[in-house]
mmCIF file of C-alpha atoms in Angstrom:
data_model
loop_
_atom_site.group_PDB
_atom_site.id
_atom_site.type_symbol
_atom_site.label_atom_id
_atom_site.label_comp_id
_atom_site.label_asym_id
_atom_site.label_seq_id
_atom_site.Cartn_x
_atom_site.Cartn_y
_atom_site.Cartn_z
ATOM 1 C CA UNK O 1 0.000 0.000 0.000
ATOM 2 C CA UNK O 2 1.107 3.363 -0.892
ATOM 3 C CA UNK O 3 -0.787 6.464 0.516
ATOM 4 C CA UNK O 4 -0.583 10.390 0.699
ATOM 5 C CA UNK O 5 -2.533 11.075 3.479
ATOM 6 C CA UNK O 6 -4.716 14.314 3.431
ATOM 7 C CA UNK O 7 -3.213 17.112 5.581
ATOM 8 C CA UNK O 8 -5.651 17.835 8.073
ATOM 9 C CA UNK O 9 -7.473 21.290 6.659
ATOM 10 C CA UNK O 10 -4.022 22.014 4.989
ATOM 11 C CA UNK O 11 -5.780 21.093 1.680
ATOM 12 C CA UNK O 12 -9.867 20.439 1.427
ATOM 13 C CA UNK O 13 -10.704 18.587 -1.382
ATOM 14 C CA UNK O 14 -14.211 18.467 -1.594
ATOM 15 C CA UNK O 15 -17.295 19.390 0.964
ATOM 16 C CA UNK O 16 -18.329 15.722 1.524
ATOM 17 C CA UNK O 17 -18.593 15.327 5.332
ATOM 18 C CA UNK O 18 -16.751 12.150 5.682
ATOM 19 C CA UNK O 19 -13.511 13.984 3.702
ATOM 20 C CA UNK O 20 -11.062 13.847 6.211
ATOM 21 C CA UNK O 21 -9.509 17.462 4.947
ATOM 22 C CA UNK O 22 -12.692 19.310 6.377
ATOM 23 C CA UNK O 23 -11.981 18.337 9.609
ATOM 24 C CA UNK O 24 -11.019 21.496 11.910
ATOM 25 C CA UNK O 25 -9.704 19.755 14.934
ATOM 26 C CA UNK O 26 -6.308 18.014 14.331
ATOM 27 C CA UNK O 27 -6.815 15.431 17.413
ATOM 28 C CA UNK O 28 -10.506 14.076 15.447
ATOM 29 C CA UNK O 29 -8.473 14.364 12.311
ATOM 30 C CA UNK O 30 -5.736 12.019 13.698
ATOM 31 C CA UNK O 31 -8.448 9.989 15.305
ATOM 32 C CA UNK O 32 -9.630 9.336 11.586
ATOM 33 C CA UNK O 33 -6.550 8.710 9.953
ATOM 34 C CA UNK O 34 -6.039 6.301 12.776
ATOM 35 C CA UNK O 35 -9.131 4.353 11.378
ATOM 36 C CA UNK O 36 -8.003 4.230 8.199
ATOM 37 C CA UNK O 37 -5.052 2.501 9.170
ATOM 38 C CA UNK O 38 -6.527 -0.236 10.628
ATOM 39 C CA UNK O 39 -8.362 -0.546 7.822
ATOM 40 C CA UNK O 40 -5.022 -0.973 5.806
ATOM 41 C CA UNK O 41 -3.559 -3.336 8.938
ATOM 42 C CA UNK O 42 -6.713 -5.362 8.258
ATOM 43 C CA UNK O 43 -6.018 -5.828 4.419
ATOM 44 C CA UNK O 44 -2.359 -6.089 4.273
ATOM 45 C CA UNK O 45 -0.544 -9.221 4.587
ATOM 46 C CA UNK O 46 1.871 -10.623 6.694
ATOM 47 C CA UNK O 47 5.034 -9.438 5.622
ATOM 48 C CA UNK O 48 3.954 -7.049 3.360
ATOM 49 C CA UNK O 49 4.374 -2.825 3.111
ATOM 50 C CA UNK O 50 2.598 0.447 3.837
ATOM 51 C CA UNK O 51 4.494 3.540 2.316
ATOM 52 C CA UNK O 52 3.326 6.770 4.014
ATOM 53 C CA UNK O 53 4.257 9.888 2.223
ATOM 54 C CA UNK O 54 3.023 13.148 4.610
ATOM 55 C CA UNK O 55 4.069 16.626 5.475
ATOM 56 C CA UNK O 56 3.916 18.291 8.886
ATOM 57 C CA UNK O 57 1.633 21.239 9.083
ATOM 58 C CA UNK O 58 1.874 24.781 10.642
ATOM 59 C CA UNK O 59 -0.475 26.300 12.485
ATOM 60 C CA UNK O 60 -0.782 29.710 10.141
ATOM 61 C CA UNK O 61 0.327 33.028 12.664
ATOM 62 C CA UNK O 62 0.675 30.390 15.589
ATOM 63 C CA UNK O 63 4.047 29.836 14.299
ATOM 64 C CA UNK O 64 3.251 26.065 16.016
ATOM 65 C CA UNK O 65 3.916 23.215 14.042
ATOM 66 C CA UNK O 66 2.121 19.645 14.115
ATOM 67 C CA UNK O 67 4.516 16.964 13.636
ATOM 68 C CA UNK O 68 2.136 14.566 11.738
ATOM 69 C CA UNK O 69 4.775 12.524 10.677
ATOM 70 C CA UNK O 70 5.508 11.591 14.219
ATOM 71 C CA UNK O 71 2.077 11.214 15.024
ATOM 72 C CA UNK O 72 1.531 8.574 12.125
ATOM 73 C CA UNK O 73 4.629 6.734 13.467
ATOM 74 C CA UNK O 74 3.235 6.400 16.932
ATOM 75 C CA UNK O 75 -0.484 5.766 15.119
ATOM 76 C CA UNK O 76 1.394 2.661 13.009
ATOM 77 C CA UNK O 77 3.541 1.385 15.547
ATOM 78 C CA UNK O 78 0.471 1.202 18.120
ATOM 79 C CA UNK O 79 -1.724 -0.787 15.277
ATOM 80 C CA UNK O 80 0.914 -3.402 15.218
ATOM 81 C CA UNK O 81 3.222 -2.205 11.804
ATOM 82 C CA UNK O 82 6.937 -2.350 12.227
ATOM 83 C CA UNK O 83 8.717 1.175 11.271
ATOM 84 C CA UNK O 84 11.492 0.097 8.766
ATOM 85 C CA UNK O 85 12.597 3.000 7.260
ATOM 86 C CA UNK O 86 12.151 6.758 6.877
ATOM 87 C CA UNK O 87 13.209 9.109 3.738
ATOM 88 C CA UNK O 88 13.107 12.503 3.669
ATOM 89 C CA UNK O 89 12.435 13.898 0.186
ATOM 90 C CA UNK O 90 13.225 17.465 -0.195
ATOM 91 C CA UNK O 91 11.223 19.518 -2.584
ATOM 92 C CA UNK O 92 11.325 22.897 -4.176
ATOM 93 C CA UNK O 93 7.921 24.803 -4.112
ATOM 94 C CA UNK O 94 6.794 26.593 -6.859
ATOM 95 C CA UNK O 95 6.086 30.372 -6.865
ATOM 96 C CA UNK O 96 7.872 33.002 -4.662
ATOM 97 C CA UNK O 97 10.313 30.876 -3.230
ATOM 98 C CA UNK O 98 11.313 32.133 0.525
ATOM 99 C CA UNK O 99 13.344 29.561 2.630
ATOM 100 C CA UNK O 100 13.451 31.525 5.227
ATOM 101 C CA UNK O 101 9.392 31.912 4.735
ATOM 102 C CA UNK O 102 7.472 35.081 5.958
ATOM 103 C CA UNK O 103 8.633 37.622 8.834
ATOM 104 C CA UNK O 104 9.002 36.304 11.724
ATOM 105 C CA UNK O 105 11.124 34.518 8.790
ATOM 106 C CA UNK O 106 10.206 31.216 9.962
ATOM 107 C CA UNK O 107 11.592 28.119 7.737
ATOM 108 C CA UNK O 108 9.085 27.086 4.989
ATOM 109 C CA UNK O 109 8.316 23.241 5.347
ATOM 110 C CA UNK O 110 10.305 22.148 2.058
ATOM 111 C CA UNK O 111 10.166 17.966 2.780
ATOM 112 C CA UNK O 112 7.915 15.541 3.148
ATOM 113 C CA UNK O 113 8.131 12.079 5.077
ATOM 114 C CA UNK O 114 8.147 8.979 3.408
ATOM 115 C CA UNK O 115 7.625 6.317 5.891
ATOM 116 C CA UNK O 116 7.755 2.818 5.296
ATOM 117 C CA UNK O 117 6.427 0.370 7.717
ATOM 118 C CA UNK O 118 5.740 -3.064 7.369
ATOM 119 C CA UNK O 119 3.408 -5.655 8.600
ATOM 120 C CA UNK O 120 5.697 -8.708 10.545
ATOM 121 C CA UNK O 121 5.215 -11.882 9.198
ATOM 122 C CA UNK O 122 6.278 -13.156 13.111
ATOM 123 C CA UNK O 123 9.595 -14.659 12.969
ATOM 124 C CA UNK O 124 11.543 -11.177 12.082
ATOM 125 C CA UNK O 125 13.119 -11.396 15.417
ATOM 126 C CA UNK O 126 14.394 -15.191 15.192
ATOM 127 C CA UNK O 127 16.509 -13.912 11.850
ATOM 128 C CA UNK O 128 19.980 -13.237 12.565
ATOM 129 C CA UNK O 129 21.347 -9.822 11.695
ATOM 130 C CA UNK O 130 23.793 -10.096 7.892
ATOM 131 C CA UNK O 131 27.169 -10.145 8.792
ATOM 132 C CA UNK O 132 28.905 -6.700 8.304
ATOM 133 C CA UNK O 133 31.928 -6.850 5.577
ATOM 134 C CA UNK O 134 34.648 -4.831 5.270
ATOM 135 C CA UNK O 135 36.957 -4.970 2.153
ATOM 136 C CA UNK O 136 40.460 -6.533 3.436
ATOM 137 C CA UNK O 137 42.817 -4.391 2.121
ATOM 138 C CA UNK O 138 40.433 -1.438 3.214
ATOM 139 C CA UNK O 139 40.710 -2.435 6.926
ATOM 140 C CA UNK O 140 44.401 -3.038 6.309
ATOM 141 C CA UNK O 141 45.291 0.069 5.474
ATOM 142 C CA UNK O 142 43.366 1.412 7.958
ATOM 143 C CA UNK O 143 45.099 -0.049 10.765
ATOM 144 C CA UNK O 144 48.490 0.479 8.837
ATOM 145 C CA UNK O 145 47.536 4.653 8.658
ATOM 146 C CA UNK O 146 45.837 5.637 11.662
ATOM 147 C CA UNK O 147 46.241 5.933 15.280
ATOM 148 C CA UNK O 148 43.759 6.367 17.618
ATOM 149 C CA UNK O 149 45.004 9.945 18.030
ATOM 150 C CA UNK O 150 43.649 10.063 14.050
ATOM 151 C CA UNK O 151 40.194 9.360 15.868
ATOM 152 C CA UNK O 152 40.404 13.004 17.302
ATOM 153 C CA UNK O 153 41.305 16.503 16.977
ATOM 154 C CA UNK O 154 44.801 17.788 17.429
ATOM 155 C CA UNK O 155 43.624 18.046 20.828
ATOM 156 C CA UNK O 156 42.560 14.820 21.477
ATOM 157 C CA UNK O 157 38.631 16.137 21.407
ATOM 158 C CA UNK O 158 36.417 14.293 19.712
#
Protein backbone atom coordinates (compact mmCIF):
# COMPACT_ATOMS: atom_id res chain seq x y z
CA UNK A 1 0.00 0.00 0.00
CA UNK A 2 1.11 3.36 -0.89
CA UNK A 3 -0.79 6.46 0.52
CA UNK A 4 -0.58 10.39 0.70
CA UNK A 5 -2.53 11.08 3.48
CA UNK A 6 -4.72 14.31 3.43
CA UNK A 7 -3.21 17.11 5.58
CA UNK A 8 -5.65 17.83 8.07
CA UNK A 9 -7.47 21.29 6.66
CA UNK A 10 -4.02 22.01 4.99
CA UNK A 11 -5.78 21.09 1.68
CA UNK A 12 -9.87 20.44 1.43
CA UNK A 13 -10.70 18.59 -1.38
CA UNK A 14 -14.21 18.47 -1.59
CA UNK A 15 -17.29 19.39 0.96
CA UNK A 16 -18.33 15.72 1.52
CA UNK A 17 -18.59 15.33 5.33
CA UNK A 18 -16.75 12.15 5.68
CA UNK A 19 -13.51 13.98 3.70
CA UNK A 20 -11.06 13.85 6.21
CA UNK A 21 -9.51 17.46 4.95
CA UNK A 22 -12.69 19.31 6.38
CA UNK A 23 -11.98 18.34 9.61
CA UNK A 24 -11.02 21.50 11.91
CA UNK A 25 -9.70 19.75 14.93
CA UNK A 26 -6.31 18.01 14.33
CA UNK A 27 -6.81 15.43 17.41
CA UNK A 28 -10.51 14.08 15.45
CA UNK A 29 -8.47 14.36 12.31
CA UNK A 30 -5.74 12.02 13.70
CA UNK A 31 -8.45 9.99 15.30
CA UNK A 32 -9.63 9.34 11.59
CA UNK A 33 -6.55 8.71 9.95
CA UNK A 34 -6.04 6.30 12.78
CA UNK A 35 -9.13 4.35 11.38
CA UNK A 36 -8.00 4.23 8.20
CA UNK A 37 -5.05 2.50 9.17
CA UNK A 38 -6.53 -0.24 10.63
CA UNK A 39 -8.36 -0.55 7.82
CA UNK A 40 -5.02 -0.97 5.81
CA UNK A 41 -3.56 -3.34 8.94
CA UNK A 42 -6.71 -5.36 8.26
CA UNK A 43 -6.02 -5.83 4.42
CA UNK A 44 -2.36 -6.09 4.27
CA UNK A 45 -0.54 -9.22 4.59
CA UNK A 46 1.87 -10.62 6.69
CA UNK A 47 5.03 -9.44 5.62
CA UNK A 48 3.95 -7.05 3.36
CA UNK A 49 4.37 -2.83 3.11
CA UNK A 50 2.60 0.45 3.84
CA UNK A 51 4.49 3.54 2.32
CA UNK A 52 3.33 6.77 4.01
CA UNK A 53 4.26 9.89 2.22
CA UNK A 54 3.02 13.15 4.61
CA UNK A 55 4.07 16.63 5.47
CA UNK A 56 3.92 18.29 8.89
CA UNK A 57 1.63 21.24 9.08
CA UNK A 58 1.87 24.78 10.64
CA UNK A 59 -0.47 26.30 12.49
CA UNK A 60 -0.78 29.71 10.14
CA UNK A 61 0.33 33.03 12.66
CA UNK A 62 0.68 30.39 15.59
CA UNK A 63 4.05 29.84 14.30
CA UNK A 64 3.25 26.07 16.02
CA UNK A 65 3.92 23.21 14.04
CA UNK A 66 2.12 19.64 14.11
CA UNK A 67 4.52 16.96 13.64
CA UNK A 68 2.14 14.57 11.74
CA UNK A 69 4.77 12.52 10.68
CA UNK A 70 5.51 11.59 14.22
CA UNK A 71 2.08 11.21 15.02
CA UNK A 72 1.53 8.57 12.12
CA UNK A 73 4.63 6.73 13.47
CA UNK A 74 3.24 6.40 16.93
CA UNK A 75 -0.48 5.77 15.12
CA UNK A 76 1.39 2.66 13.01
CA UNK A 77 3.54 1.38 15.55
CA UNK A 78 0.47 1.20 18.12
CA UNK A 79 -1.72 -0.79 15.28
CA UNK A 80 0.91 -3.40 15.22
CA UNK A 81 3.22 -2.21 11.80
CA UNK A 82 6.94 -2.35 12.23
CA UNK A 83 8.72 1.17 11.27
CA UNK A 84 11.49 0.10 8.77
CA UNK A 85 12.60 3.00 7.26
CA UNK A 86 12.15 6.76 6.88
CA UNK A 87 13.21 9.11 3.74
CA UNK A 88 13.11 12.50 3.67
CA UNK A 89 12.43 13.90 0.19
CA UNK A 90 13.23 17.47 -0.19
CA UNK A 91 11.22 19.52 -2.58
CA UNK A 92 11.32 22.90 -4.18
CA UNK A 93 7.92 24.80 -4.11
CA UNK A 94 6.79 26.59 -6.86
CA UNK A 95 6.09 30.37 -6.86
CA UNK A 96 7.87 33.00 -4.66
CA UNK A 97 10.31 30.88 -3.23
CA UNK A 98 11.31 32.13 0.53
CA UNK A 99 13.34 29.56 2.63
CA UNK A 100 13.45 31.53 5.23
CA UNK A 101 9.39 31.91 4.73
CA UNK A 102 7.47 35.08 5.96
CA UNK A 103 8.63 37.62 8.83
CA UNK A 104 9.00 36.30 11.72
CA UNK A 105 11.12 34.52 8.79
CA UNK A 106 10.21 31.22 9.96
CA UNK A 107 11.59 28.12 7.74
CA UNK A 108 9.08 27.09 4.99
CA UNK A 109 8.32 23.24 5.35
CA UNK A 110 10.31 22.15 2.06
CA UNK A 111 10.17 17.97 2.78
CA UNK A 112 7.91 15.54 3.15
CA UNK A 113 8.13 12.08 5.08
CA UNK A 114 8.15 8.98 3.41
CA UNK A 115 7.63 6.32 5.89
CA UNK A 116 7.76 2.82 5.30
CA UNK A 117 6.43 0.37 7.72
CA UNK A 118 5.74 -3.06 7.37
CA UNK A 119 3.41 -5.65 8.60
CA UNK A 120 5.70 -8.71 10.54
CA UNK A 121 5.22 -11.88 9.20
CA UNK A 122 6.28 -13.16 13.11
CA UNK A 123 9.59 -14.66 12.97
CA UNK A 124 11.54 -11.18 12.08
CA UNK A 125 13.12 -11.40 15.42
CA UNK A 126 14.39 -15.19 15.19
CA UNK A 127 16.51 -13.91 11.85
CA UNK A 128 19.98 -13.24 12.56
CA UNK A 129 21.35 -9.82 11.70
CA UNK A 130 23.79 -10.10 7.89
CA UNK A 131 27.17 -10.14 8.79
CA UNK A 132 28.90 -6.70 8.30
CA UNK A 133 31.93 -6.85 5.58
CA UNK A 134 34.65 -4.83 5.27
CA UNK A 135 36.96 -4.97 2.15
CA UNK A 136 40.46 -6.53 3.44
CA UNK A 137 42.82 -4.39 2.12
CA UNK A 138 40.43 -1.44 3.21
CA UNK A 139 40.71 -2.44 6.93
CA UNK A 140 44.40 -3.04 6.31
CA UNK A 141 45.29 0.07 5.47
CA UNK A 142 43.37 1.41 7.96
CA UNK A 143 45.10 -0.05 10.77
CA UNK A 144 48.49 0.48 8.84
CA UNK A 145 47.54 4.65 8.66
CA UNK A 146 45.84 5.64 11.66
CA UNK A 147 46.24 5.93 15.28
CA UNK A 148 43.76 6.37 17.62
CA UNK A 149 45.00 9.95 18.03
CA UNK A 150 43.65 10.06 14.05
CA UNK A 151 40.19 9.36 15.87
CA UNK A 152 40.40 13.00 17.30
CA UNK A 153 41.31 16.50 16.98
CA UNK A 154 44.80 17.79 17.43
CA UNK A 155 43.62 18.05 20.83
CA UNK A 156 42.56 14.82 21.48
CA UNK A 157 38.63 16.14 21.41
CA UNK A 158 36.42 14.29 19.71
Amino acid sequence: VITDIPYASMIQYSQEKNDLSTLEDYNAFIKEIKKAFEEIWRVLKKGKYCIVFVADYRIGASRKILPVHSDVIQIMRDIGFTLFDIYIWRYYRSGSFRPFGKFPYQAMNVHIYILCFYKPAGDENEKPNRPIRYRKRLIEKIQRNSTEADLFNQKGEI
